[in-house]
mmCIF file of C-alpha atoms in Angstrom:
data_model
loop_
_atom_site.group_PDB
_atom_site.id
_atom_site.type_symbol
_atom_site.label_atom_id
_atom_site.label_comp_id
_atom_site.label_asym_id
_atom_site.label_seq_id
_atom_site.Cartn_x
_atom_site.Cartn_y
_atom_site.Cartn_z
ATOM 1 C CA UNK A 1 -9.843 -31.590 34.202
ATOM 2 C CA UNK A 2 -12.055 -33.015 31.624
ATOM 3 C CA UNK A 3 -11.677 -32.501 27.937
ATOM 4 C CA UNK A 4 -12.614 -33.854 24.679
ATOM 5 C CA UNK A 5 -9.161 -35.733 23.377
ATOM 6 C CA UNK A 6 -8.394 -34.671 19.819
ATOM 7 C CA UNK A 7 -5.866 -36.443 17.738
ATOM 8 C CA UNK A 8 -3.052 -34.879 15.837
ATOM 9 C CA UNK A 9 -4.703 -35.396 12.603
ATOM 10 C CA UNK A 10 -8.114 -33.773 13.993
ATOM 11 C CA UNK A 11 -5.654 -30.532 15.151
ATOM 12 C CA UNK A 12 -4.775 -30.567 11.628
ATOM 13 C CA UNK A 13 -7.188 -31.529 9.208
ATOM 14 C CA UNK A 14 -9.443 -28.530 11.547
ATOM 15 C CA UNK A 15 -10.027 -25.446 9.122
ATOM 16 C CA UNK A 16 -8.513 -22.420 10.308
ATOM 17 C CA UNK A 17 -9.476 -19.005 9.792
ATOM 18 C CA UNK A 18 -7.006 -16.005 7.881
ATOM 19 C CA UNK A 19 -8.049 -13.416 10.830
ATOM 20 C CA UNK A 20 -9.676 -14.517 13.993
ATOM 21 C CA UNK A 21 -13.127 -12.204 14.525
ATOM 22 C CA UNK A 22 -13.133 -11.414 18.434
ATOM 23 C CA UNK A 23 -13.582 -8.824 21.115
ATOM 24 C CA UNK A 24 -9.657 -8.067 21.330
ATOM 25 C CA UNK A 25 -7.705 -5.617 19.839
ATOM 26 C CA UNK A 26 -4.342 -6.069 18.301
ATOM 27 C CA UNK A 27 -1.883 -2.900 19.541
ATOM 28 C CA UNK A 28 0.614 -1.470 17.666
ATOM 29 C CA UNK A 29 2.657 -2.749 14.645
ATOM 30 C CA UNK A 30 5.268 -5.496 16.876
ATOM 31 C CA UNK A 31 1.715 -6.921 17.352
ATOM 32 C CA UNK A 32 0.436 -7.154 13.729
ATOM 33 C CA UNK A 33 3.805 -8.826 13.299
ATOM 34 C CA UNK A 34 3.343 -11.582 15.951
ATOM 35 C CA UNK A 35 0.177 -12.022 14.823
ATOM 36 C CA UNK A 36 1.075 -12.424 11.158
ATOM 37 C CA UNK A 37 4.416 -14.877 12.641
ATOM 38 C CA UNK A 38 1.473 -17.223 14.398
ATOM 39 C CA UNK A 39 -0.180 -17.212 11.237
ATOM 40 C CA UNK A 40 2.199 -18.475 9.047
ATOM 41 C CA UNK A 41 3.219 -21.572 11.739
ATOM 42 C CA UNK A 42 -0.197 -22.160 11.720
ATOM 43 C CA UNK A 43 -1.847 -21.880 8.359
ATOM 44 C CA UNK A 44 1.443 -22.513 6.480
ATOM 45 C CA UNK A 45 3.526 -25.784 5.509
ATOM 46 C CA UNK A 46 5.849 -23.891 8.486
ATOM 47 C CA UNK A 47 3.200 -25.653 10.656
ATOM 48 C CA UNK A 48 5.300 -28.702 10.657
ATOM 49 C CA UNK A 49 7.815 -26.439 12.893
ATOM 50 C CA UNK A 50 4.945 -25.484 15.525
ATOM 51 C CA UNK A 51 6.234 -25.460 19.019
ATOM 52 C CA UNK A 52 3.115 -27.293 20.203
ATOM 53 C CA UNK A 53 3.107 -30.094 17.153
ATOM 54 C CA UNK A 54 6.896 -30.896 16.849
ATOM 55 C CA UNK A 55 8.178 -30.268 20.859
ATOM 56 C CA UNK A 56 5.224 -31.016 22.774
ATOM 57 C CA UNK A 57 3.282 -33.720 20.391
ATOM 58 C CA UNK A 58 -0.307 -34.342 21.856
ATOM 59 C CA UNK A 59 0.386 -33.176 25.502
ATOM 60 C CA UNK A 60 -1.983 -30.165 25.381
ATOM 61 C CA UNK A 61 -5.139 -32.626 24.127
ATOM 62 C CA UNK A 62 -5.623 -33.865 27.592
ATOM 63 C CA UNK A 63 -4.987 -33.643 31.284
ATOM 64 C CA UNK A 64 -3.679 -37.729 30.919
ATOM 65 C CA UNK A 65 -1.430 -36.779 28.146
ATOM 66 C CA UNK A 66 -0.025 -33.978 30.109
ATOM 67 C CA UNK A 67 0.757 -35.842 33.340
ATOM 68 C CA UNK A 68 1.880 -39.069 30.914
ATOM 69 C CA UNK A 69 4.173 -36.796 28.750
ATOM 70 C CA UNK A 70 6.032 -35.445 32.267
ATOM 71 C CA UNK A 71 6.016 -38.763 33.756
ATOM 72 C CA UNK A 72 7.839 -40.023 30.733
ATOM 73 C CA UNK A 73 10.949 -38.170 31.782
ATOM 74 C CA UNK A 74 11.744 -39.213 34.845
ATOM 75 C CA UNK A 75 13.927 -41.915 33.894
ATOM 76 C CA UNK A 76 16.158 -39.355 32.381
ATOM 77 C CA UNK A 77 15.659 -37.245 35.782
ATOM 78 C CA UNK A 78 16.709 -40.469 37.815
ATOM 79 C CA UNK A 79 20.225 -40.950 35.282
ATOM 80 C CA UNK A 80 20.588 -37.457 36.130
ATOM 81 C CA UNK A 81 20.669 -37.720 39.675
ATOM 82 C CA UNK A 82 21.834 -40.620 40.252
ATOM 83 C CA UNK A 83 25.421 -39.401 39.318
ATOM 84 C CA UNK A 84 24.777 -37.147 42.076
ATOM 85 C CA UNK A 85 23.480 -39.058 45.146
ATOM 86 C CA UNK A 86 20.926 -42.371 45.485
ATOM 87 C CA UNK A 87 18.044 -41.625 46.686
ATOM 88 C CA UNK A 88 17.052 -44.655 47.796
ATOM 89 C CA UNK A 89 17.009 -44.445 51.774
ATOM 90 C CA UNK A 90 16.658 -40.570 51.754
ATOM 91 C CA UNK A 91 14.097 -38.531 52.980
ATOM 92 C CA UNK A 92 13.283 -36.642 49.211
ATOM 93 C CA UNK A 93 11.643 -33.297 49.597
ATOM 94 C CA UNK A 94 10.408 -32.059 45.697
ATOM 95 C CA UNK A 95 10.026 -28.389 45.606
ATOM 96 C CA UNK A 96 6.871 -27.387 43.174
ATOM 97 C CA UNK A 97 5.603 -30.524 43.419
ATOM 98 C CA UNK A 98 1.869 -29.564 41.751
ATOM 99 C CA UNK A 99 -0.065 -32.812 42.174
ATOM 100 C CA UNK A 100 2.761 -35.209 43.124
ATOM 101 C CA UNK A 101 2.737 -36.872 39.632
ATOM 102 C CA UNK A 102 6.991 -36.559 39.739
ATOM 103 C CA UNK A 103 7.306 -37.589 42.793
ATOM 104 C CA UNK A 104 5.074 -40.373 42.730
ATOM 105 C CA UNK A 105 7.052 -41.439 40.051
ATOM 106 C CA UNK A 106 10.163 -41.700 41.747
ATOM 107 C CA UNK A 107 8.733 -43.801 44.595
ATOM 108 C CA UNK A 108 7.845 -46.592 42.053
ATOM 109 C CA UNK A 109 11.403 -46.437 40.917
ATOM 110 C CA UNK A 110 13.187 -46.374 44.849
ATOM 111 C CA UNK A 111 11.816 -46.384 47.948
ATOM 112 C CA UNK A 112 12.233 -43.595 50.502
ATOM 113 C CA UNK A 113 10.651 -40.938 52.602
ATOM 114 C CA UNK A 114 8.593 -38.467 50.317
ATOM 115 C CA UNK A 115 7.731 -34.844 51.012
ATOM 116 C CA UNK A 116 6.259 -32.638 48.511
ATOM 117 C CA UNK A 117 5.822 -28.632 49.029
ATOM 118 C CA UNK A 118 3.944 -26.279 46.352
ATOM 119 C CA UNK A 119 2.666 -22.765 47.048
ATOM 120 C CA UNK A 120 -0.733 -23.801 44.942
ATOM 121 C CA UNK A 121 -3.335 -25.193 48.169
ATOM 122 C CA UNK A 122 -5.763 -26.482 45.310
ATOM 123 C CA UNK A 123 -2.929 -28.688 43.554
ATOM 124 C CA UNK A 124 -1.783 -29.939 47.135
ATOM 125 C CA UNK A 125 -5.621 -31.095 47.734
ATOM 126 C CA UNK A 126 -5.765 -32.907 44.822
ATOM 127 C CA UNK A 127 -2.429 -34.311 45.481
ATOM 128 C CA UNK A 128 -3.395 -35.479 48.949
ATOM 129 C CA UNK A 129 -6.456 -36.879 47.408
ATOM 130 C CA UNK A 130 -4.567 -38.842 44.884
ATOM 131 C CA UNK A 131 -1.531 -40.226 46.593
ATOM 132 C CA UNK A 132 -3.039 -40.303 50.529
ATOM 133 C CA UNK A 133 -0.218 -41.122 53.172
ATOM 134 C CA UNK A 134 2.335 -42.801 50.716
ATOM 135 C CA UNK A 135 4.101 -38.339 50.434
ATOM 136 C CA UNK A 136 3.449 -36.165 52.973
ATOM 137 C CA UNK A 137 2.350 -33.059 51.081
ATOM 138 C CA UNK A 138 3.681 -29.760 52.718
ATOM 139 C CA UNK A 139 2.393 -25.807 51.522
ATOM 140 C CA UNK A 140 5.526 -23.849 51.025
ATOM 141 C CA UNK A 141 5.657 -19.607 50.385
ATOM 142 C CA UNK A 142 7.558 -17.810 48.624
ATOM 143 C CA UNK A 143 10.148 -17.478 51.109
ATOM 144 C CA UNK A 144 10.126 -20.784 53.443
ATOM 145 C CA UNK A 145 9.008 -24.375 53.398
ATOM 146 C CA UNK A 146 7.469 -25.585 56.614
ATOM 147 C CA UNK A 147 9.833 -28.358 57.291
ATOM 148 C CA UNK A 148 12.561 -28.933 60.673
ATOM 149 C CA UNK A 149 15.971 -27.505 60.489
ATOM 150 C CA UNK A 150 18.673 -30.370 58.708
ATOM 151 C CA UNK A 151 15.763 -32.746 58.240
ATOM 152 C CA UNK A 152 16.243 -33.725 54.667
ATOM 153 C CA UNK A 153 18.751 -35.701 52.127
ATOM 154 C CA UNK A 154 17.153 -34.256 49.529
ATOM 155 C CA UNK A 155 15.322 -31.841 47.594
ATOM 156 C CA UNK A 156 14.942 -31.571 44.139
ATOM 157 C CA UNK A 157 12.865 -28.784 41.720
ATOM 158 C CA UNK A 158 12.188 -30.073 38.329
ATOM 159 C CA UNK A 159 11.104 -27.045 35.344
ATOM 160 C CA UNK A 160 10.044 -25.051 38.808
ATOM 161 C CA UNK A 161 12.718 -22.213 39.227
ATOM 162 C CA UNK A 162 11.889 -19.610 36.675
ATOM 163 C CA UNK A 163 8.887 -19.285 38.423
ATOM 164 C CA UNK A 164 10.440 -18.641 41.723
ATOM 165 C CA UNK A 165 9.329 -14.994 42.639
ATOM 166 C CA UNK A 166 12.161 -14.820 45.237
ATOM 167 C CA UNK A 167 14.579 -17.384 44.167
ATOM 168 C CA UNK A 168 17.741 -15.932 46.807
ATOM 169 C CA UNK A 169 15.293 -16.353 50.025
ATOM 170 C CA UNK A 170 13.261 -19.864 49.244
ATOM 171 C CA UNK A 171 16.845 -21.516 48.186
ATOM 172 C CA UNK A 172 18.032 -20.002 51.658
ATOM 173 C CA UNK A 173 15.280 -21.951 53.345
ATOM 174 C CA UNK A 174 16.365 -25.146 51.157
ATOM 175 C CA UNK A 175 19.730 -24.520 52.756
ATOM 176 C CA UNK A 176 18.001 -24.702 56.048
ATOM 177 C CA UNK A 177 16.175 -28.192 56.031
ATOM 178 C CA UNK A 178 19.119 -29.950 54.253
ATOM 179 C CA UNK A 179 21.095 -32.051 56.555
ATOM 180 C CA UNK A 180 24.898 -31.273 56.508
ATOM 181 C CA UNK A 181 26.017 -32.753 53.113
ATOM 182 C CA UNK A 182 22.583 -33.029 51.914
ATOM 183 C CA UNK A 183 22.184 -32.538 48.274
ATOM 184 C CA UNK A 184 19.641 -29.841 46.130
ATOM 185 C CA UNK A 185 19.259 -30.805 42.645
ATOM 186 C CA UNK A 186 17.405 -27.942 39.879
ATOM 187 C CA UNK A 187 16.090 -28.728 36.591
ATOM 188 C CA UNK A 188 15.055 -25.628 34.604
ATOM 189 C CA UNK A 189 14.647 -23.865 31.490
ATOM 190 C CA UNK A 190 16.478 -20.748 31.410
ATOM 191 C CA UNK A 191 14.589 -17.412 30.080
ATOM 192 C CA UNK A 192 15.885 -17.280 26.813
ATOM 193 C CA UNK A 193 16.072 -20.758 25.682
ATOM 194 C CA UNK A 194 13.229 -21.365 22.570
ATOM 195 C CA UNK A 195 10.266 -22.046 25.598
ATOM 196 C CA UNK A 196 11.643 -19.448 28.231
ATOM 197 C CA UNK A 197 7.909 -17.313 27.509
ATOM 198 C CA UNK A 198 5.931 -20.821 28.464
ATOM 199 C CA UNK A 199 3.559 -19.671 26.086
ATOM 200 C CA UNK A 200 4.743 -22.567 23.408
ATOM 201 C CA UNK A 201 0.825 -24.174 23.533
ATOM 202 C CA UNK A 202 -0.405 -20.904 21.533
ATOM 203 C CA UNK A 203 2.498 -18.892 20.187
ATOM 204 C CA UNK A 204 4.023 -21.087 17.666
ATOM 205 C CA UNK A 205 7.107 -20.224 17.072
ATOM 206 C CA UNK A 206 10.541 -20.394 18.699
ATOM 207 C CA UNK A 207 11.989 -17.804 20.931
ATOM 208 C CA UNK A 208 9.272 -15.180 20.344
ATOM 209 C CA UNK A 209 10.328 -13.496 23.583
ATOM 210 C CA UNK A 210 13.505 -12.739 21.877
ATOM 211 C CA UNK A 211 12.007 -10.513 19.364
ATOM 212 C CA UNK A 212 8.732 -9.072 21.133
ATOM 213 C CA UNK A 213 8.197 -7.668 24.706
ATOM 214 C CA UNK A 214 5.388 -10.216 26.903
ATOM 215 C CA UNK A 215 2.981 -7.241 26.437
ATOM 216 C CA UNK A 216 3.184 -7.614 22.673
ATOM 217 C CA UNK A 217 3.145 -11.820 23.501
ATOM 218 C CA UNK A 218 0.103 -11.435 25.769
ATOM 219 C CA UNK A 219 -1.889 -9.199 23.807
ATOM 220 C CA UNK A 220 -1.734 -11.563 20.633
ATOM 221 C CA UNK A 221 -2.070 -14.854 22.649
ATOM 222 C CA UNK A 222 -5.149 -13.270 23.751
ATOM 223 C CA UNK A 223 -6.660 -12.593 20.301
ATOM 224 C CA UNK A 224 -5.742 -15.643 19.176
ATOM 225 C CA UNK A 225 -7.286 -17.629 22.590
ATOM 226 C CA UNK A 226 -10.367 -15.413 21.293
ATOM 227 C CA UNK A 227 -10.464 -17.616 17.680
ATOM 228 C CA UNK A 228 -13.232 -19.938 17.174
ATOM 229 C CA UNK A 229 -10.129 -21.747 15.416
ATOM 230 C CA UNK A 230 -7.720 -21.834 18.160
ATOM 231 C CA UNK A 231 -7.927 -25.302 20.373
ATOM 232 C CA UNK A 232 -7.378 -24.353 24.150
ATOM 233 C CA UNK A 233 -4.654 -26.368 26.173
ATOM 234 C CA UNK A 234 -6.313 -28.969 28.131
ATOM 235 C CA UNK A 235 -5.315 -26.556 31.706
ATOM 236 C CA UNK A 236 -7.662 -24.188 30.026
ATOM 237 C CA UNK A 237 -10.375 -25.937 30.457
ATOM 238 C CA UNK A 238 -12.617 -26.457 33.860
ATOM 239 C CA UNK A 239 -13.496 -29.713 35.666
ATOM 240 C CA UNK A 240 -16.428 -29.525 33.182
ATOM 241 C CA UNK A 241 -14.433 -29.261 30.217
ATOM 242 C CA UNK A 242 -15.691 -25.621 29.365
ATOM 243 C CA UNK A 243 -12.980 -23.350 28.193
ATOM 244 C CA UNK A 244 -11.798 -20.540 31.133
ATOM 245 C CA UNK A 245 -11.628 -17.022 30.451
ATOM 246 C CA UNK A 246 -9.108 -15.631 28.570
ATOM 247 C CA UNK A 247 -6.377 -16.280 30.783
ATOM 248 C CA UNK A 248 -4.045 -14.374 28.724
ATOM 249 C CA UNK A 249 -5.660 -10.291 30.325
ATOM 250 C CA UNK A 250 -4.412 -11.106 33.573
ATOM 251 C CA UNK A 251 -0.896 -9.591 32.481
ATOM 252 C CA UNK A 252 -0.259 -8.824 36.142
ATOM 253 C CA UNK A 253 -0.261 -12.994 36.833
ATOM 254 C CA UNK A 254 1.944 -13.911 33.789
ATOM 255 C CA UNK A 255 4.949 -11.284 34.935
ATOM 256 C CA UNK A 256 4.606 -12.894 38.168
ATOM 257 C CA UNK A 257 4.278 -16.347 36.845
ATOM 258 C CA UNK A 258 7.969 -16.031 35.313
ATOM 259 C CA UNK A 259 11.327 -14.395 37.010
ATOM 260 C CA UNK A 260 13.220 -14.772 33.975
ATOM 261 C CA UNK A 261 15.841 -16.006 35.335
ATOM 262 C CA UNK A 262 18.778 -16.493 32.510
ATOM 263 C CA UNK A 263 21.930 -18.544 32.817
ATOM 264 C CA UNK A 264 24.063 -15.530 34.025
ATOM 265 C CA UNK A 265 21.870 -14.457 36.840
ATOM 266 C CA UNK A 266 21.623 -17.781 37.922
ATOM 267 C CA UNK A 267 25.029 -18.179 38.226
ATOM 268 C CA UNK A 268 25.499 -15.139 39.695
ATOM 269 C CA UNK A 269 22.971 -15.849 42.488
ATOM 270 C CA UNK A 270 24.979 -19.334 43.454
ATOM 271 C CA UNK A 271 27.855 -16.919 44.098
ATOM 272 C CA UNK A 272 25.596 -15.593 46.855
ATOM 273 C CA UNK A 273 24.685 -18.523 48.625
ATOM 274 C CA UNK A 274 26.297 -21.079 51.264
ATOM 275 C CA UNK A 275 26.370 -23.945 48.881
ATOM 276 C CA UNK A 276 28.782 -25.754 47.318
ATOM 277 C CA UNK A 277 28.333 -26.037 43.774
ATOM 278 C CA UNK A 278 29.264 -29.726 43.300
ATOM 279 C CA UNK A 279 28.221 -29.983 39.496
ATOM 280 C CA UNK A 280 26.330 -27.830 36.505
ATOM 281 C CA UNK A 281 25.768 -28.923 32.798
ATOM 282 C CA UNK A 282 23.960 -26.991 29.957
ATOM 283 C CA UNK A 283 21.591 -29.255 28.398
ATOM 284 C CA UNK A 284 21.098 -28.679 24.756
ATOM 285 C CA UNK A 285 18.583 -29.872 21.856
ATOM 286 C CA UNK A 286 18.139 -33.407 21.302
ATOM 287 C CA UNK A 287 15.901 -35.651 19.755
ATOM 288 C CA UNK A 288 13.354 -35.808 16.881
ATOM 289 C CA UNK A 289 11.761 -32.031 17.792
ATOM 290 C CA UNK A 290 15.098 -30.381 16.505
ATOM 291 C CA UNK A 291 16.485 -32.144 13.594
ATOM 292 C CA UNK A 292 19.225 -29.475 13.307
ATOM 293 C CA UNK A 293 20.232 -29.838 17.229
ATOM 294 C CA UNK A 294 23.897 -31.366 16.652
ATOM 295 C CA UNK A 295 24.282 -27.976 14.745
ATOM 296 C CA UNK A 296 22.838 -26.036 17.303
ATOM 297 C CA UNK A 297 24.717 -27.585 19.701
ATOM 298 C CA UNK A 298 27.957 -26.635 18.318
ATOM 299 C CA UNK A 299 27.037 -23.480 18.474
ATOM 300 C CA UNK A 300 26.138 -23.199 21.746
ATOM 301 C CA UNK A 301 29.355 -22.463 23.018
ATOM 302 C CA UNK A 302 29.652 -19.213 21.247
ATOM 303 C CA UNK A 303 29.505 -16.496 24.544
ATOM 304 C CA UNK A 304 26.599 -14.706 22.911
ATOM 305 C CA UNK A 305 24.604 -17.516 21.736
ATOM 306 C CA UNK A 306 24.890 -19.761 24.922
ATOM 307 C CA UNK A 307 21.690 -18.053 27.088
ATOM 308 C CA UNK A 308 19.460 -18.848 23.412
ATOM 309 C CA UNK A 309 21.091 -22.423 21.966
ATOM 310 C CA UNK A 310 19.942 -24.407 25.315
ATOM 311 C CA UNK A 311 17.220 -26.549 26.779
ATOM 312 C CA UNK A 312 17.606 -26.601 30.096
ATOM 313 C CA UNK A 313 19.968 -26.045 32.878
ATOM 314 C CA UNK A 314 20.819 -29.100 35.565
ATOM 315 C CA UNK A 315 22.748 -27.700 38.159
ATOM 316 C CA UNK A 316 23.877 -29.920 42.048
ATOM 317 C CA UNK A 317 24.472 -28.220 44.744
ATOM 318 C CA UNK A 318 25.770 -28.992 48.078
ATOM 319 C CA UNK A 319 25.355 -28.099 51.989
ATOM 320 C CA UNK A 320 28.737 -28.236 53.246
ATOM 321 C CA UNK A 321 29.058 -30.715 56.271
ATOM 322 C CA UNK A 322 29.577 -29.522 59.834
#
């Protein structure tokens, strides 16, 4: 996707408007509150808090920036696993794999056998396009990826399970193409943690699906997508660079887009499968985005504030041998 790259100081120095004049209505008062909540981490010095300005930095300014900012993780990814299994050797199958950018990653890091399945046949062409023979790019379902019986070392899913629409019978099928003793490694934010909505590039502020339904969330992301003022996330844009409709009235794609998944159900659906559960760490808030994390983190362990003080969830699992 092509798009005109705007610096930070561009995003801020822009003038913004008090009320956004559009074609979309704002219902009911929980609304008029969001709205007025955007407003004030937009328009106010409570900017400096923004979701999109202190978590995500530039990352929405570009389709480069994007891929560049997930790139930049993997070396974290690769500590992570690496205390699990090597997978140097393996046969690596990512789950959600988009364009291969993750994966591709890897393979300049080890060397081994690379498959990558997504559900999305437009982000697998481009994938194929980029990367040619060096992955093998499969199209998964919902329910099954088209790979052999106990074929695989490995599969991994990085930020891909909450949108899993049926999480029990796809990680059945992972069971399947693992070989005996093979390893599958998840990476994900649960629903409640400050992102869970993934809606952070034009609501502002944390955890706003804590305090409003996604109706409410929807409805005002949509007025404010509507604002001459508001600057469209670079996936928002065509291969032209012309903004998409408002993707934010297609409420019927973002409840399907998300399964809400929160620590306790996921939990609760391990207890249901044939894995082993080999290892499982909360990830909290680190770095210069929350300057109050080491407080948050103690915290965290409080029963009722663990599902909201949390970044992500890494969790191993295990296919018991024969």
């Amino acid at each position: 996707m092509k798009q005109q790259t705007l610096n930070s100081a561009d995003v801020e120095s822009r003038p913004r408007a008090s009320k956004p004049s559009n074609s979309i209505t704002i219902h009911g008062f929980s609304a008029h509150v969001c709205l007025t909540a955007c407003q004030l981490f937009i328009q106010t010095p409570l900017r400096k808090l923004s979701l999109r300005n202190r978590a995500t930095g530039n990352r929405f300014e570009s389709m480069k920036n994007y891929v560049a900012e997930r790139v930049s993780n993997v070396d974290r990814y690769e500590r992570m696993f690496s205390r699990i299994v090597n997978l140097q050797g393996k046969t690596v199958l990512e789950l959600g794999c988009s364009r291969g950018y993750l994966l591709n990653a890897f393979l300049e890091r080890r060397s081994f056998s690379a498959i990558g399945a997504d559900i999305d046949p437009d982000c697998l062409a481009r994938a194929r396009a980029l990367h040619g023979d060096r992955i093998k790019f499969v199209r998964s379902t919902a329910t099954s990826i088209p790979v052999p019986d106990n074929s695989v070392d490995v599969v991994y899913s990085i930020d891909t399970f909450e949108h899993l629409s049926r999480p029990h019978a796809i990680l059945t099928d992972v069971h399947r193409i693992l070989k005996p003793g093979g390893h599958f490694l998840v990476h994900f934010g649960p629903w409640y943690n400050p992102y869970g909505a993934h809606l952070e590039d034009i609501i502002p502020f944390p955890w706003p699906h804590v305090f409003f339904s996604m109706d409410t969330l929807l409805n005002v992301a949509a007025y404010l997508y509507e604002s001459p003022d508001y600057i469209p996330a670079c996936y928002w844009h065509d291969d032209n660079g012309n903004r998409r409709p408002n993707p934010y009235l297609d409420r019927e794609m973002w409840h399907e887009y998300l399964n809400h998944v929160t620590i306790r159900k996921f939990k609760k659906l391990l207890r249901t499968l044939p894995f082993e559960t080999i290892h499982f760490q909360r990830i909290g808030f680190e770095g210069n985005s929350y300057r109050v994390a080491t407080l948050l983190n103690a915290f965290s362990g409080i029963p009722v504030l663990e599902e909201l003080l949390i970044s992500f969830i890494f969790c191993a699992l295990r296919k018991r041998s024969l």
